[in-house]
Amino acid sequence: MSGSNAWSRSREKMRLFPELFAQCAGEGATYGKCVAATSTGRQELKKDMCAKEFEALKTCFTNAAKKKAK
């Protein structure tokens, strides 16, 4: 059944997530600090307020996933 293969691949990717995310701890912390700082008090988080930090996290995570795939 091809459906079960899709689920197996998805589960395997999810198992790798903590390991990959750990490689980007600095970028994750920076993004988290930006989100926390821009949404303090009554301020709402608005789109693209932390875009630079998010892109850095996304790039790091993508690169970590590519390294793991090799």
PDB file of C-alpha atoms in Angstrom:
ATOM      1  CA  MET A   1       0.000   0.000   0.000  1.00  0.00           C
ATOM      2  CA  SER A   2       1.511   3.309  -1.069  1.00  0.00           C
ATOM      3  CA  GLY A   3      -0.305   5.219   1.676  1.00  0.00           C
ATOM      4  CA  SER A   4       1.599   3.436   4.398  1.00  0.00           C
ATOM      5  CA  ASN A   5       4.912   4.433   2.783  1.00  0.00           C
ATOM      6  CA  ALA A   6       3.912   8.087   2.902  1.00  0.00           C
ATOM      7  CA  TRP A   7       3.152   7.769   6.617  1.00  0.00           C
ATOM      8  CA  SER A   8       6.439   5.983   7.244  1.00  0.00           C
ATOM      9  CA  ARG A   9       8.386   8.764   5.548  1.00  0.00           C
ATOM     10  CA  SER A  10       6.480  11.408   7.495  1.00  0.00           C
ATOM     11  CA  ARG A  11       7.124   9.657  10.803  1.00  0.00           C
ATOM     12  CA  GLU A  12      10.826   9.359  10.024  1.00  0.00           C
ATOM     13  CA  LYS A  13      11.041  13.080   9.250  1.00  0.00           C
ATOM     14  CA  MET A  14       9.255  13.915  12.501  1.00  0.00           C
ATOM     15  CA  ARG A  15      11.676  11.729  14.463  1.00  0.00           C
ATOM     16  CA  LEU A  16      14.563  13.769  13.068  1.00  0.00           C
ATOM     17  CA  PHE A  17      12.992  17.109  13.968  1.00  0.00           C
ATOM     18  CA  PRO A  18      14.444  17.492  17.501  1.00  0.00           C
ATOM     19  CA  GLU A  19      17.946  16.624  16.289  1.00  0.00           C
ATOM     20  CA  LEU A  20      17.733  19.064  13.382  1.00  0.00           C
ATOM     21  CA  PHE A  21      16.230  21.800  15.517  1.00  0.00           C
ATOM     22  CA  ALA A  22      18.994  21.395  18.110  1.00  0.00           C
ATOM     23  CA  GLN A  23      21.515  22.317  15.424  1.00  0.00           C
ATOM     24  CA  CYS A  24      19.753  25.684  15.073  1.00  0.00           C
ATOM     25  CA  ALA A  25      19.385  26.549  18.750  1.00  0.00           C
ATOM     26  CA  GLY A  26      20.956  29.988  18.341  1.00  0.00           C
ATOM     27  CA  GLU A  27      18.707  30.973  15.472  1.00  0.00           C
ATOM     28  CA  GLY A  28      15.675  29.576  17.297  1.00  0.00           C
ATOM     29  CA  ALA A  29      16.482  31.586  20.409  1.00  0.00           C
ATOM     30  CA  THR A  30      16.970  34.761  18.382  1.00  0.00           C
ATOM     31  CA  TYR A  31      13.635  34.284  16.638  1.00  0.00           C
ATOM     32  CA  GLY A  32      11.900  33.514  19.934  1.00  0.00           C
ATOM     33  CA  LYS A  33      13.321  36.651  21.541  1.00  0.00           C
ATOM     34  CA  CYS A  34      12.128  38.740  18.599  1.00  0.00           C
ATOM     35  CA  VAL A  35       8.613  37.318  18.823  1.00  0.00           C
ATOM     36  CA  ALA A  36       8.523  37.824  22.587  1.00  0.00           C
ATOM     37  CA  ALA A  37       9.827  41.391  22.324  1.00  0.00           C
ATOM     38  CA  THR A  38       7.398  42.413  19.605  1.00  0.00           C
ATOM     39  CA  SER A  39       4.338  40.959  21.297  1.00  0.00           C
ATOM     40  CA  THR A  40       4.734  42.225  24.860  1.00  0.00           C
ATOM     41  CA  GLY A  41       1.862  43.818  26.673  1.00  0.00           C
ATOM     42  CA  ARG A  42      -1.032  44.637  24.373  1.00  0.00           C
ATOM     43  CA  GLN A  43       1.033  44.602  21.203  1.00  0.00           C
ATOM     44  CA  GLU A  44       0.056  42.008  18.650  1.00  0.00           C
ATOM     45  CA  LEU A  45       2.586  40.175  16.567  1.00  0.00           C
ATOM     46  CA  LYS A  46       2.267  41.372  13.006  1.00  0.00           C
ATOM     47  CA  LYS A  47       3.405  39.708   9.831  1.00  0.00           C
ATOM     48  CA  ASP A  48       7.038  40.253   8.880  1.00  0.00           C
ATOM     49  CA  MET A  49       8.044  41.872  12.181  1.00  0.00           C
ATOM     50  CA  CYS A  50      10.588  39.088  12.717  1.00  0.00           C
ATOM     51  CA  ALA A  51      11.032  38.089   9.075  1.00  0.00           C
ATOM     52  CA  LYS A  52      14.820  38.405   9.145  1.00  0.00           C
ATOM     53  CA  GLU A  53      15.107  36.168  12.219  1.00  0.00           C
ATOM     54  CA  PHE A  54      12.631  33.660  10.782  1.00  0.00           C
ATOM     55  CA  GLU A  55      14.554  33.454   7.501  1.00  0.00           C
ATOM     56  CA  ALA A  56      17.773  32.768   9.404  1.00  0.00           C
ATOM     57  CA  LEU A  57      16.050  29.962  11.340  1.00  0.00           C
ATOM     58  CA  LYS A  58      14.493  28.545   8.192  1.00  0.00           C
ATOM     59  CA  THR A  59      17.821  28.590   6.340  1.00  0.00           C
ATOM     60  CA  CYS A  60      19.600  26.903   9.230  1.00  0.00           C
ATOM     61  CA  PHE A  61      16.931  24.227   9.522  1.00  0.00           C
ATOM     62  CA  THR A  62      16.941  23.575   5.766  1.00  0.00           C
ATOM     63  CA  ASN A  63      20.730  23.264   5.735  1.00  0.00           C
ATOM     64  CA  ALA A  64      20.667  20.904   8.729  1.00  0.00           C
ATOM     65  CA  ALA A  65      18.062  18.722   6.988  1.00  0.00           C
ATOM     66  CA  LYS A  66      20.151  18.606   3.804  1.00  0.00           C
ATOM     67  CA  LYS A  67      23.234  17.522   5.753  1.00  0.00           C
ATOM     68  CA  LYS A  68      21.254  14.786   7.494  1.00  0.00           C
ATOM     69  CA  ALA A  69      19.873  13.499   4.187  1.00  0.00           C
ATOM     70  CA  LYS A  70      23.368  12.837   2.816  1.00  0.00           C
TER      71      LYS A  70
END
